[in-house]
PDB file of N, CA and C in Angstrom:
ATOM      1  N   MET A  25     -33.066 -87.423  10.552  1.00 67.00           N
ATOM      2  CA  MET A  25     -32.767 -86.149  10.364  1.00 67.00           C
ATOM      3  C   MET A  25     -33.465 -85.655   9.151  1.00 67.00           C
ATOM      4  N   ALA A  26     -34.110 -84.526   9.142  1.00 84.00           N
ATOM      5  CA  ALA A  26     -34.960 -84.177   8.103  1.00 84.00           C
ATOM      6  C   ALA A  26     -34.008 -82.731   7.210  1.00 84.00           C
ATOM      7  N   LEU A  27     -33.139 -83.559   6.502  1.00 94.00           N
ATOM      8  CA  LEU A  27     -32.213 -82.461   5.756  1.00 94.00           C
ATOM      9  C   LEU A  27     -33.099 -82.077   4.313  1.00 94.00           C
ATOM     10  N   ARG A  28     -33.016 -80.890   4.135  1.00 94.00           N
ATOM     11  CA  ARG A  28     -33.651 -80.389   3.128  1.00 94.00           C
ATOM     12  C   ARG A  28     -32.701 -79.617   2.064  1.00 94.00           C
ATOM     13  N   PHE A  29     -32.497 -80.113   0.829  1.00 95.00           N
ATOM     14  CA  PHE A  29     -31.738 -79.590  -0.152  1.00 95.00           C
ATOM     15  C   PHE A  29     -32.295 -78.296  -0.622  1.00 95.00           C
ATOM     16  N   ILE A  30     -31.287 -77.342  -0.445  1.00 95.00           N
ATOM     17  CA  ILE A  30     -31.729 -75.910  -0.961  1.00 95.00           C
ATOM     18  C   ILE A  30     -31.364 -75.747  -2.391  1.00 95.00           C
ATOM     19  N   GLY A  31     -29.925 -75.993  -2.461  1.00 93.00           N
ATOM     20  CA  GLY A  31     -29.093 -75.679  -3.698  1.00 93.00           C
ATOM     21  C   GLY A  31     -27.873 -75.869  -3.902  1.00 93.00           C
ATOM     22  N   ILE A  32     -27.371 -75.950  -5.170  1.00 91.00           N
ATOM     23  CA  ILE A  32     -25.968 -76.164  -5.420  1.00 91.00           C
ATOM     24  C   ILE A  32     -25.462 -74.940  -6.144  1.00 91.00           C
ATOM     25  N   ASP A  33     -24.069 -74.720  -6.072  1.00 91.00           N
ATOM     26  CA  ASP A  33     -23.514 -73.603  -6.949  1.00 91.00           C
ATOM     27  C   ASP A  33     -23.797 -74.036  -8.291  1.00 91.00           C
ATOM     28  N   PRO A  34     -24.458 -72.968  -8.966  1.00 86.00           N
ATOM     29  CA  PRO A  34     -24.903 -73.402 -10.248  1.00 86.00           C
ATOM     30  C   PRO A  34     -23.934 -73.261 -11.383  1.00 86.00           C
ATOM     31  N   ASP A  35     -22.762 -72.754 -11.115  1.00 86.00           N
ATOM     32  CA  ASP A  35     -21.729 -72.720 -11.937  1.00 86.00           C
ATOM     33  C   ASP A  35     -20.449 -73.797 -11.643  1.00 86.00           C
ATOM     34  N   THR A  36     -20.677 -74.790 -10.944  1.00 80.00           N
ATOM     35  CA  THR A  36     -19.500 -75.609 -10.772  1.00 80.00           C
ATOM     36  C   THR A  36     -19.842 -76.984 -10.906  1.00 80.00           C
ATOM     37  N   GLY A  37     -20.975 -77.496 -11.739  1.00 70.00           N
ATOM     38  CA  GLY A  37     -21.515 -78.876 -12.094  1.00 70.00           C
ATOM     39  C   GLY A  37     -22.297 -79.281 -11.047  1.00 70.00           C
ATOM     40  N   GLN A  38     -22.502 -80.647 -11.092  1.00 65.00           N
ATOM     41  CA  GLN A  38     -23.293 -81.445 -10.133  1.00 65.00           C
ATOM     42  C   GLN A  38     -22.763 -82.133  -8.892  1.00 65.00           C
ATOM     43  N   GLY A  39     -21.285 -82.079  -8.775  1.00 71.00           N
ATOM     44  CA  GLY A  39     -20.746 -82.894  -7.720  1.00 71.00           C
ATOM     45  C   GLY A  39     -19.608 -82.144  -7.236  1.00 71.00           C
ATOM     46  N   ASN A  40     -19.366 -82.391  -5.860  1.00 73.00           N
ATOM     47  CA  ASN A  40     -18.341 -81.774  -5.147  1.00 73.00           C
ATOM     48  C   ASN A  40     -18.555 -80.239  -5.134  1.00 73.00           C
ATOM     49  N   CYS A  41     -19.407 -79.707  -5.052  1.00 87.00           N
ATOM     50  CA  CYS A  41     -19.915 -78.182  -5.181  1.00 87.00           C
ATOM     51  C   CYS A  41     -20.313 -77.660  -3.777  1.00 87.00           C
ATOM     52  N   PRO A  42     -20.185 -76.321  -3.831  1.00 93.00           N
ATOM     53  CA  PRO A  42     -20.840 -75.942  -2.682  1.00 93.00           C
ATOM     54  C   PRO A  42     -22.285 -76.003  -2.628  1.00 93.00           C
ATOM     55  N   THR A  43     -22.811 -76.352  -1.569  1.00 94.00           N
ATOM     56  CA  THR A  43     -24.126 -76.767  -1.299  1.00 94.00           C
ATOM     57  C   THR A  43     -24.864 -76.218   0.081  1.00 94.00           C
ATOM     58  N   VAL A  44     -25.972 -76.029  -0.342  1.00 95.00           N
ATOM     59  CA  VAL A  44     -26.779 -75.508   1.095  1.00 95.00           C
ATOM     60  C   VAL A  44     -28.007 -76.411   1.370  1.00 95.00           C
ATOM     61  N   TRP A  45     -27.943 -76.742   2.540  1.00 96.00           N
ATOM     62  CA  TRP A  45     -29.262 -77.601   3.035  1.00 96.00           C
ATOM     63  C   TRP A  45     -29.785 -76.901   4.148  1.00 96.00           C
ATOM     64  N   VAL A  46     -31.039 -77.271   4.732  1.00 96.00           N
ATOM     65  CA  VAL A  46     -31.482 -76.953   5.758  1.00 96.00           C
ATOM     66  C   VAL A  46     -31.902 -78.214   6.802  1.00 96.00           C
ATOM     67  N   ASP A  47     -31.324 -78.307   7.809  1.00 95.00           N
ATOM     68  CA  ASP A  47     -31.746 -79.162   8.977  1.00 95.00           C
ATOM     69  C   ASP A  47     -33.064 -78.831   9.775  1.00 95.00           C
ATOM     70  N   GLU A  48     -34.205 -79.492   9.058  1.00 93.00           N
ATOM     71  CA  GLU A  48     -35.379 -78.938   9.495  1.00 93.00           C
ATOM     72  C   GLU A  48     -35.784 -79.266  10.928  1.00 93.00           C
ATOM     73  N   GLU A  49     -35.022 -80.369  11.694  1.00 92.00           N
ATOM     74  CA  GLU A  49     -35.229 -80.700  13.049  1.00 92.00           C
ATOM     75  C   GLU A  49     -34.497 -79.626  13.929  1.00 92.00           C
ATOM     76  N   LYS A  50     -33.371 -79.434  13.555  1.00 93.00           N
ATOM     77  CA  LYS A  50     -32.484 -78.557  14.442  1.00 93.00           C
ATOM     78  C   LYS A  50     -32.608 -77.042  14.155  1.00 93.00           C
ATOM     79  N   LEU A  51     -33.448 -76.977  13.068  1.00 93.00           N
ATOM     80  CA  LEU A  51     -33.406 -75.540  12.513  1.00 93.00           C
ATOM     81  C   LEU A  51     -32.288 -74.729  12.254  1.00 93.00           C
ATOM     82  N   GLU A  52     -31.313 -75.622  11.627  1.00 94.00           N
ATOM     83  CA  GLU A  52     -29.912 -75.087  11.192  1.00 94.00           C
ATOM     84  C   GLU A  52     -29.631 -75.036   9.652  1.00 94.00           C
ATOM     85  N   VAL A  53     -28.871 -74.058   9.216  1.00 95.00           N
ATOM     86  CA  VAL A  53     -28.290 -74.226   7.960  1.00 95.00           C
ATOM     87  C   VAL A  53     -27.081 -75.019   7.760  1.00 95.00           C
ATOM     88  N   VAL A  54     -26.994 -76.033   6.878  1.00 96.00           N
ATOM     89  CA  VAL A  54     -25.870 -76.823   6.635  1.00 96.00           C
ATOM     90  C   VAL A  54     -25.133 -76.386   5.295  1.00 96.00           C
ATOM     91  N   VAL A  55     -23.770 -76.172   5.376  1.00 95.00           N
ATOM     92  CA  VAL A  55     -23.147 -75.444   3.947  1.00 95.00           C
ATOM     93  C   VAL A  55     -22.057 -76.441   3.957  1.00 95.00           C
ATOM     94  N   GLN A  56     -21.777 -76.871   2.568  1.00 94.00           N
ATOM     95  CA  GLN A  56     -20.598 -77.167   2.016  1.00 94.00           C
ATOM     96  C   GLN A  56     -19.935 -76.240   1.206  1.00 94.00           C
ATOM     97  N   GLY A  57     -18.890 -76.028   1.495  1.00 94.00           N
ATOM     98  CA  GLY A  57     -18.141 -75.053   0.703  1.00 94.00           C
ATOM     99  C   GLY A  57     -16.642 -75.455   0.545  1.00 94.00           C
ATOM    100  N   TRP A  58     -15.746 -74.585  -0.084  1.00 92.00           N
ATOM    101  CA  TRP A  58     -14.254 -74.670  -0.087  1.00 92.00           C
ATOM    102  C   TRP A  58     -13.576 -74.324   1.091  1.00 92.00           C
ATOM    103  N   LYS A  59     -12.753 -75.308   1.634  1.00 93.00           N
ATOM    104  CA  LYS A  59     -12.145 -75.074   2.746  1.00 93.00           C
ATOM    105  C   LYS A  59     -11.167 -73.777   2.508  1.00 93.00           C
ATOM    106  N   VAL A  60     -10.746 -72.993   3.511  1.00 94.00           N
ATOM    107  CA  VAL A  60     -10.244 -71.684   3.652  1.00 94.00           C
ATOM    108  C   VAL A  60      -8.777 -72.253   4.013  1.00 94.00           C
ATOM    109  N   VAL A  61      -8.104 -72.223   2.956  1.00 92.00           N
ATOM    110  CA  VAL A  61      -6.579 -72.808   3.097  1.00 92.00           C
ATOM    111  C   VAL A  61      -5.552 -71.626   3.088  1.00 92.00           C
ATOM    112  N   ASP A  62      -5.767 -70.533   2.609  1.00 94.00           N
ATOM    113  CA  ASP A  62      -5.384 -69.346   2.422  1.00 94.00           C
ATOM    114  C   ASP A  62      -4.631 -68.880   3.982  1.00 94.00           C
ATOM    115  N   PRO A  63      -3.588 -68.735   4.416  1.00 95.00           N
ATOM    116  CA  PRO A  63      -3.173 -68.413   5.599  1.00 95.00           C
ATOM    117  C   PRO A  63      -3.571 -67.035   6.012  1.00 95.00           C
ATOM    118  N   LEU A  64      -3.624 -66.078   5.098  1.00 96.00           N
ATOM    119  CA  LEU A  64      -4.072 -64.661   5.194  1.00 96.00           C
ATOM    120  C   LEU A  64      -5.514 -64.684   5.763  1.00 96.00           C
ATOM    121  N   THR A  65      -6.433 -65.327   4.926  1.00 95.00           N
ATOM    122  CA  THR A  65      -7.761 -65.432   5.170  1.00 95.00           C
ATOM    123  C   THR A  65      -7.972 -66.025   6.362  1.00 95.00           C
ATOM    124  N   HIS A  66      -7.416 -66.899   6.697  1.00 94.00           N
ATOM    125  CA  HIS A  66      -7.581 -67.750   7.933  1.00 94.00           C
ATOM    126  C   HIS A  66      -7.205 -66.926   9.142  1.00 94.00           C
ATOM    127  N   ALA A  67      -6.146 -66.246   8.973  1.00 96.00           N
ATOM    128  CA  ALA A  67      -5.773 -65.377  10.184  1.00 96.00           C
ATOM    129  C   ALA A  67      -6.628 -64.333  10.370  1.00 96.00           C
ATOM    130  N   ARG A  68      -7.234 -63.792   9.273  1.00 96.00           N
ATOM    131  CA  ARG A  68      -8.302 -62.682   9.387  1.00 96.00           C
ATOM    132  C   ARG A  68      -9.476 -63.180   9.896  1.00 96.00           C
ATOM    133  N   CYS A  69      -9.908 -64.364   9.760  1.00 95.00           N
ATOM    134  CA  CYS A  69     -11.150 -64.856  10.535  1.00 95.00           C
ATOM    135  C   CYS A  69     -10.867 -65.125  11.982  1.00 95.00           C
ATOM    136  N   LEU A  70      -9.556 -65.490  12.153  1.00 96.00           N
ATOM    137  CA  LEU A  70      -9.236 -65.730  13.652  1.00 96.00           C
ATOM    138  C   LEU A  70      -9.186 -64.211  14.516  1.00 96.00           C
ATOM    139  N   GLU A  71      -9.358 -63.272  14.029  1.00 97.00           N
ATOM    140  CA  GLU A  71      -9.237 -61.820  14.359  1.00 97.00           C
ATOM    141  C   GLU A  71     -10.593 -61.706  15.314  1.00 97.00           C
ATOM    142  N   THR A  72     -11.431 -62.353  14.878  1.00 96.00           N
ATOM    143  CA  THR A  72     -12.878 -62.222  15.681  1.00 96.00           C
ATOM    144  C   THR A  72     -12.894 -63.338  16.524  1.00 96.00           C
ATOM    145  N   GLY A  73     -12.200 -64.250  16.725  1.00 96.00           N
ATOM    146  CA  GLY A  73     -12.228 -65.179  17.674  1.00 96.00           C
ATOM    147  C   GLY A  73     -11.640 -66.640  17.298  1.00 96.00           C
ATOM    148  N   ASP A  74     -11.412 -67.608  18.244  1.00 96.00           N
ATOM    149  CA  ASP A  74     -10.777 -68.725  17.966  1.00 96.00           C
ATOM    150  C   ASP A  74     -11.931 -69.780  17.182  1.00 96.00           C
ATOM    151  N   ILE A  75     -11.332 -70.623  16.289  1.00 94.00           N
ATOM    152  CA  ILE A  75     -11.926 -71.292  15.695  1.00 94.00           C
ATOM    153  C   ILE A  75     -11.982 -73.010  16.302  1.00 94.00           C
ATOM    154  N   PRO A  76     -12.879 -73.516  17.181  1.00 96.00           N
ATOM    155  CA  PRO A  76     -12.803 -74.626  17.869  1.00 96.00           C
ATOM    156  C   PRO A  76     -12.468 -75.860  16.799  1.00 96.00           C
ATOM    157  N   ASP A  77     -11.930 -76.762  17.480  1.00 95.00           N
ATOM    158  CA  ASP A  77     -11.477 -77.909  16.618  1.00 95.00           C
ATOM    159  C   ASP A  77     -12.723 -78.472  15.876  1.00 95.00           C
ATOM    160  N   HIS A  78     -13.954 -78.551  16.536  1.00 96.00           N
ATOM    161  CA  HIS A  78     -14.950 -79.175  15.716  1.00 96.00           C
ATOM    162  C   HIS A  78     -15.898 -78.043  14.957  1.00 96.00           C
ATOM    163  N   GLU A  79     -15.042 -77.060  14.498  1.00 94.00           N
ATOM    164  CA  GLU A  79     -15.511 -76.055  13.471  1.00 94.00           C
ATOM    165  C   GLU A  79     -14.525 -75.795  12.346  1.00 94.00           C
ATOM    166  N   THR A  80     -15.089 -75.403  11.325  1.00 93.00           N
ATOM    167  CA  THR A  80     -14.098 -74.889  10.227  1.00 93.00           C
ATOM    168  C   THR A  80     -14.609 -73.663   9.597  1.00 93.00           C
ATOM    169  N   VAL A  81     -13.762 -72.913   8.876  1.00 94.00           N
ATOM    170  CA  VAL A  81     -14.306 -72.011   7.902  1.00 94.00           C
ATOM    171  C   VAL A  81     -14.249 -72.531   6.480  1.00 94.00           C
ATOM    172  N   VAL A  82     -15.414 -72.260   5.853  1.00 94.00           N
ATOM    173  CA  VAL A  82     -15.316 -72.466   4.417  1.00 94.00           C
ATOM    174  C   VAL A  82     -16.079 -71.211   3.628  1.00 94.00           C
ATOM    175  N   ARG A  83     -15.609 -71.353   2.423  1.00 93.00           N
ATOM    176  CA  ARG A  83     -15.931 -70.247   1.457  1.00 93.00           C
ATOM    177  C   ARG A  83     -16.746 -70.701   0.419  1.00 93.00           C
ATOM    178  N   ILE A  84     -18.060 -70.103   0.210  1.00 94.00           N
ATOM    179  CA  ILE A  84     -18.678 -70.155  -0.868  1.00 94.00           C
ATOM    180  C   ILE A  84     -19.079 -68.983  -1.653  1.00 94.00           C
ATOM    181  N   PRO A  85     -19.440 -69.201  -2.920  1.00 93.00           N
ATOM    182  CA  PRO A  85     -19.296 -68.017  -3.977  1.00 93.00           C
ATOM    183  C   PRO A  85     -20.665 -67.117  -3.773  1.00 93.00           C
ATOM    184  N   ALA A  86     -20.154 -65.838  -3.840  1.00 94.00           N
ATOM    185  CA  ALA A  86     -21.332 -64.761  -3.879  1.00 94.00           C
ATOM    186  C   ALA A  86     -22.573 -65.256  -4.571  1.00 94.00           C
ATOM    187  N   ARG A  87     -22.454 -65.898  -5.749  1.00 93.00           N
ATOM    188  CA  ARG A  87     -23.684 -65.973  -6.515  1.00 93.00           C
ATOM    189  C   ARG A  87     -24.626 -67.081  -6.057  1.00 93.00           C
ATOM    190  N   MET A  88     -24.138 -67.611  -4.764  1.00 94.00           N
ATOM    191  CA  MET A  88     -25.009 -68.542  -3.908  1.00 94.00           C
ATOM    192  C   MET A  88     -26.048 -67.765  -2.865  1.00 94.00           C
ATOM    193  N   ALA A  89     -25.784 -66.550  -3.041  1.00 94.00           N
ATOM    194  CA  ALA A  89     -26.755 -65.667  -1.824  1.00 94.00           C
ATOM    195  C   ALA A  89     -28.045 -66.008  -1.979  1.00 94.00           C
ATOM    196  N   SER A  90     -28.551 -66.200  -3.141  1.00 94.00           N
ATOM    197  CA  SER A  90     -30.026 -66.733  -3.209  1.00 94.00           C
ATOM    198  C   SER A  90     -30.173 -68.093  -2.433  1.00 94.00           C
ATOM    199  N   GLN A  91     -29.519 -68.948  -2.449  1.00 94.00           N
ATOM    200  CA  GLN A  91     -29.173 -70.220  -1.893  1.00 94.00           C
ATOM    201  C   GLN A  91     -29.591 -69.994  -0.264  1.00 94.00           C
ATOM    202  N   LEU A  92     -28.616 -68.942   0.093  1.00 95.00           N
ATOM    203  CA  LEU A  92     -28.460 -68.886   1.357  1.00 95.00           C
ATOM    204  C   LEU A  92     -29.852 -68.039   2.031  1.00 95.00           C
ATOM    205  N   THR A  93     -30.344 -67.096   1.101  1.00 96.00           N
ATOM    206  CA  THR A  93     -31.616 -66.388   1.478  1.00 96.00           C
ATOM    207  C   THR A  93     -32.734 -67.455   1.637  1.00 96.00           C
ATOM    208  N   GLU A  94     -32.848 -68.327   0.640  1.00 95.00           N
ATOM    209  CA  GLU A  94     -33.809 -69.502   0.663  1.00 95.00           C
ATOM    210  C   GLU A  94     -33.692 -70.208   2.120  1.00 95.00           C
ATOM    211  N   ALA A  95     -32.552 -70.794   2.320  1.00 95.00           N
ATOM    212  CA  ALA A  95     -32.193 -71.549   3.495  1.00 95.00           C
ATOM    213  C   ALA A  95     -32.672 -70.773   4.800  1.00 95.00           C
ATOM    214  N   ALA A  96     -32.314 -69.496   4.828  1.00 95.00           N
ATOM    215  CA  ALA A  96     -32.812 -68.574   5.958  1.00 95.00           C
ATOM    216  C   ALA A  96     -34.236 -68.581   6.075  1.00 95.00           C
ATOM    217  N   ARG A  97     -35.020 -68.437   5.028  1.00 95.00           N
ATOM    218  CA  ARG A  97     -36.360 -68.338   4.938  1.00 95.00           C
ATOM    219  C   ARG A  97     -36.978 -69.809   5.363  1.00 95.00           C
ATOM    220  N   VAL A  98     -36.595 -70.864   4.826  1.00 94.00           N
ATOM    221  CA  VAL A  98     -37.063 -72.197   5.321  1.00 94.00           C
ATOM    222  C   VAL A  98     -36.822 -72.625   6.603  1.00 94.00           C
ATOM    223  N   VAL A  99     -35.620 -71.979   7.086  1.00 94.00           N
ATOM    224  CA  VAL A  99     -35.544 -72.164   8.769  1.00 94.00           C
ATOM    225  C   VAL A  99     -36.461 -71.366   9.434  1.00 94.00           C
ATOM    226  N   GLU A 100     -36.846 -69.810   8.936  1.00 94.00           N
ATOM    227  CA  GLU A 100     -37.952 -69.180   9.766  1.00 94.00           C
ATOM    228  C   GLU A 100     -39.292 -69.926   9.653  1.00 94.00           C
ATOM    229  N   GLU A 101     -39.508 -70.414   8.461  1.00 93.00           N
ATOM    230  CA  GLU A 101     -40.708 -71.142   8.179  1.00 93.00           C
ATOM    231  C   GLU A 101     -41.009 -72.373   9.052  1.00 93.00           C
ATOM    232  N   CYS A 102     -39.805 -73.068   9.122  1.00 91.00           N
ATOM    233  CA  CYS A 102     -39.942 -74.496  10.182  1.00 91.00           C
ATOM    234  C   CYS A 102     -40.124 -73.851  11.522  1.00 91.00           C
ATOM    235  N   SER A 103     -39.656 -72.744  12.190  1.00 92.00           N
ATOM    236  CA  SER A 103     -39.549 -72.299  13.356  1.00 92.00           C
ATOM    237  C   SER A 103     -41.029 -71.879  13.644  1.00 92.00           C
ATOM    238  N   ARG A 104     -41.596 -71.329  12.838  1.00 92.00           N
ATOM    239  CA  ARG A 104     -42.940 -70.723  12.927  1.00 92.00           C
ATOM    240  C   ARG A 104     -43.947 -71.889  13.209  1.00 92.00           C
ATOM    241  N   LEU A 105     -43.733 -72.765  12.068  1.00 91.00           N
ATOM    242  CA  LEU A 105     -44.810 -73.891  12.269  1.00 91.00           C
ATOM    243  C   LEU A 105     -44.440 -74.731  13.554  1.00 91.00           C
ATOM    244  N   ARG A 106     -43.303 -74.837  14.037  1.00 90.00           N
ATOM    245  CA  ARG A 106     -43.031 -75.479  15.105  1.00 90.00           C
ATOM    246  C   ARG A 106     -43.782 -74.751  16.314  1.00 90.00           C
ATOM    247  N   ALA A 107     -43.393 -73.619  16.296  1.00 90.00           N
ATOM    248  CA  ALA A 107     -43.831 -72.538  17.533  1.00 90.00           C
ATOM    249  C   ALA A 107     -45.715 -72.722  17.443  1.00 90.00           C
ATOM    250  N   ALA A 108     -46.159 -72.639  16.244  1.00 90.00           N
ATOM    251  CA  ALA A 108     -47.762 -72.828  16.142  1.00 90.00           C
ATOM    252  C   ALA A 108     -48.063 -74.182  16.541  1.00 90.00           C
ATOM    253  N   SER A 109     -47.281 -75.263  16.319  1.00 89.00           N
ATOM    254  CA  SER A 109     -48.006 -76.503  16.682  1.00 89.00           C
ATOM    255  C   SER A 109     -47.875 -76.738  18.309  1.00 89.00           C
ATOM    256  N   GLN A 110     -46.940 -75.999  18.923  1.00 87.00           N
ATOM    257  CA  GLN A 110     -46.692 -76.238  20.298  1.00 87.00           C
ATOM    258  C   GLN A 110     -47.894 -75.311  21.125  1.00 87.00           C
ATOM    259  N   VAL A 111     -48.402 -74.371  20.339  1.00 80.00           N
ATOM    260  CA  VAL A 111     -49.445 -73.519  21.097  1.00 80.00           C
ATOM    261  C   VAL A 111     -50.949 -74.231  21.114  1.00 80.00           C
ATOM    262  N   GLY A 112     -51.127 -74.796  19.887  1.00 60.00           N
ATOM    263  CA  GLY A 112     -52.358 -75.300  19.777  1.00 60.00           C
ATOM    264  C   GLY A 112     -52.354 -76.734  20.358  1.00 60.00           C
TER     265      GLY A 112
END
């Protein structure tokens, strides 16, 4: 698996922090965040649909928006490179 580190929450130190990576093979964003344990927030999330047993809802701080933007950019770049290599 080609997992590329994108960034960590700059305000919470260097361990056990919200973190963002990109899986360059699967073209997916991988996120570590705080578990949503607040019943009201969890219930509000369920209003849009069930959360399967193999998924979970996590919370990350808004200050990490730039890391999420960068992760999306990396996924798009990897996708374009993959498509270009399949054409030629």
